[in-house]
Amino acid sequence: MTARGRPFGENNPGNPAGRPKGARNKTALAIEAILDGEAEALTRRAIELALDGDGPALRLCMDRLAPVRRDRHVQFDLPAIDTTADLPKATHALLQAIAVGELTPSEAADIGKAVDAHVRAIEVTDIHERLARLEEGSQR
């Protein structure tokens, strides 16, 4: 019997009778069988419709040609953050970059998460150094 909260054994991922990894469902297989050999003709027709001004066909073609980018590389001058006292300079720079359109709010939020992680690392390092000094002082 396994412990409560761990219904399966250590190396057992769960339902052993489930679908194997990579297995396709029946609907996907049926659609694939119907479309087998027709991909080129369907693609050509979608392009023809798009060229004739059909909005959804045009969108379909454009989504394939130029998919929406999830992330982009941004160049941004972030002031050095060596101590937690440097954090206001960094957040001010982020806000200024948003204000002038250099960064989108979501890009700034992502950079802010990285800044937050860096600041937490600085704080943990500072605490560790303080603790080491206190322990060193109490052992004398």
Short mmCIF file of C-alpha atoms in Angstrom, two decimals:
data_model
loop_
_atom_site.label_atom_id
_atom_site.label_comp_id
_atom_site.label_asym_id
_atom_site.label_seq_id
_atom_site.Cartn_x
_atom_site.Cartn_y
_atom_site.Cartn_z
CA MET A 1 0.00 0.00 0.00
CA THR A 2 1.32 3.45 -0.87
CA ALA A 3 1.25 6.48 1.40
CA ARG A 4 -1.64 8.90 1.26
CA GLY A 5 -0.98 11.66 -1.27
CA ARG A 6 1.19 9.35 -3.37
CA PRO A 7 -1.29 6.99 -5.02
CA PHE A 8 1.28 5.55 -7.41
CA GLY A 9 4.70 4.08 -6.80
CA GLU A 10 7.90 6.08 -7.15
CA ASN A 11 8.57 5.11 -10.78
CA ASN A 12 4.94 4.67 -11.86
CA PRO A 13 3.67 7.83 -13.59
CA GLY A 14 0.01 7.00 -13.14
CA ASN A 15 -2.53 5.13 -15.18
CA PRO A 16 -0.64 2.15 -16.66
CA ALA A 17 -3.55 1.40 -19.02
CA GLY A 18 -3.52 4.93 -20.50
CA ARG A 19 -2.58 5.92 -24.00
CA PRO A 20 1.13 5.50 -24.75
CA LYS A 21 3.20 8.65 -25.36
CA GLY A 22 2.92 9.87 -28.93
CA ALA A 23 -0.27 7.91 -29.67
CA ARG A 24 -2.76 9.82 -31.82
CA ASN A 25 -6.49 9.88 -31.12
CA LYS A 26 -8.98 8.36 -33.57
CA THR A 27 -10.30 11.71 -34.77
CA ALA A 28 -6.82 12.97 -35.71
CA LEU A 29 -6.08 9.72 -37.52
CA ALA A 30 -9.40 9.88 -39.42
CA ILE A 31 -8.83 13.49 -40.50
CA GLU A 32 -5.30 12.64 -41.58
CA ALA A 33 -6.61 9.72 -43.68
CA ILE A 34 -9.25 11.93 -45.35
CA LEU A 35 -6.72 14.65 -46.18
CA ASP A 36 -3.98 12.25 -47.27
CA GLY A 37 -2.69 13.35 -50.66
CA GLU A 38 -4.80 16.53 -50.70
CA ALA A 39 -2.45 18.86 -48.79
CA GLU A 40 -1.00 20.44 -51.93
CA ALA A 41 -4.41 21.08 -53.54
CA LEU A 42 -5.84 22.50 -50.29
CA THR A 43 -2.84 24.75 -49.83
CA ARG A 44 -3.11 26.01 -53.41
CA ARG A 45 -6.85 26.72 -52.96
CA ALA A 46 -6.25 28.60 -49.67
CA ILE A 47 -3.66 30.75 -51.43
CA GLU A 48 -6.04 31.43 -54.35
CA LEU A 49 -8.81 32.44 -51.94
CA ALA A 50 -6.42 34.69 -50.04
CA LEU A 51 -5.28 36.36 -53.24
CA ASP A 52 -8.95 36.92 -54.18
CA GLY A 53 -9.47 38.81 -50.92
CA ASP A 54 -10.98 36.13 -48.67
CA GLY A 55 -10.17 37.40 -45.15
CA PRO A 56 -9.99 34.10 -43.25
CA ALA A 57 -7.93 32.49 -46.03
CA LEU A 58 -5.60 35.48 -46.03
CA ARG A 59 -5.22 35.24 -42.26
CA LEU A 60 -4.49 31.51 -42.52
CA CYS A 61 -1.78 32.11 -45.11
CA MET A 62 -0.23 35.02 -43.20
CA ASP A 63 -0.21 33.04 -39.95
CA ARG A 64 1.85 30.41 -41.74
CA LEU A 65 4.16 32.89 -43.46
CA ALA A 66 4.72 35.20 -40.50
CA PRO A 67 3.55 33.60 -37.25
CA VAL A 68 3.03 35.81 -34.21
CA ARG A 69 6.29 36.09 -32.34
CA ARG A 70 6.04 35.17 -28.71
CA ASP A 71 9.23 36.87 -27.59
CA ARG A 72 11.69 39.19 -29.18
CA HIS A 73 15.20 40.20 -28.30
CA VAL A 74 15.22 43.65 -26.75
CA GLN A 75 18.15 45.95 -26.22
CA PHE A 76 17.76 47.95 -23.08
CA ASP A 77 20.28 49.77 -20.90
CA LEU A 78 19.53 48.56 -17.39
CA PRO A 79 21.62 50.18 -14.66
CA ALA A 80 23.84 47.82 -12.70
CA ILE A 81 22.20 46.32 -9.64
CA ASP A 82 24.93 45.53 -7.15
CA THR A 83 22.94 46.16 -3.97
CA THR A 84 19.27 46.45 -3.12
CA ALA A 85 19.81 50.24 -2.98
CA ASP A 86 20.29 50.14 -6.78
CA LEU A 87 16.79 48.77 -7.35
CA PRO A 88 15.01 52.16 -7.64
CA LYS A 89 17.37 53.18 -10.47
CA ALA A 90 16.54 49.97 -12.33
CA THR A 91 12.77 50.28 -11.91
CA HIS A 92 12.95 53.95 -12.92
CA ALA A 93 14.81 52.95 -16.11
CA LEU A 94 12.13 50.32 -16.85
CA LEU A 95 9.33 52.85 -16.40
CA GLN A 96 11.10 55.38 -18.61
CA ALA A 97 11.60 52.75 -21.33
CA ILE A 98 7.87 51.98 -21.27
CA ALA A 99 7.00 55.69 -21.35
CA VAL A 100 9.06 56.36 -24.49
CA GLY A 101 7.96 53.15 -26.21
CA GLU A 102 11.35 51.43 -26.05
CA LEU A 103 9.74 48.49 -24.21
CA THR A 104 6.22 47.15 -24.11
CA PRO A 105 4.64 46.75 -20.67
CA SER A 106 4.85 42.95 -20.97
CA GLU A 107 8.55 43.11 -21.94
CA ALA A 108 9.20 45.36 -18.96
CA ALA A 109 7.29 42.93 -16.73
CA ASP A 110 9.50 40.08 -17.92
CA ILE A 111 12.64 42.11 -17.30
CA GLY A 112 11.21 43.11 -13.91
CA LYS A 113 10.89 39.43 -12.98
CA ALA A 114 14.56 38.91 -13.81
CA VAL A 115 15.48 42.00 -11.79
CA ASP A 116 13.40 40.70 -8.87
CA ALA A 117 15.19 37.33 -8.98
CA HIS A 118 18.55 39.13 -9.05
CA VAL A 119 17.61 41.31 -6.08
CA ARG A 120 16.48 38.25 -4.10
CA ALA A 121 19.83 36.61 -4.86
CA ILE A 122 21.62 39.73 -3.56
CA GLU A 123 19.48 39.69 -0.41
CA VAL A 124 20.17 36.01 0.26
CA THR A 125 23.89 36.55 -0.29
CA ASP A 126 23.87 39.52 2.11
CA ILE A 127 22.03 37.51 4.76
CA HIS A 128 24.45 34.61 4.34
CA GLU A 129 27.45 36.95 4.72
CA ARG A 130 25.95 38.59 7.83
CA LEU A 131 25.23 35.22 9.38
CA ALA A 132 28.77 34.04 8.67
CA ARG A 133 30.19 37.19 10.33
CA LEU A 134 27.92 36.71 13.37
CA GLU A 135 28.92 33.07 13.72
CA GLU A 136 32.57 33.99 13.33
CA GLY A 137 32.23 36.67 16.01
CA SER A 138 30.46 34.36 18.46
CA GLN A 139 33.14 31.65 18.15
CA ARG A 140 35.91 33.98 19.36
#
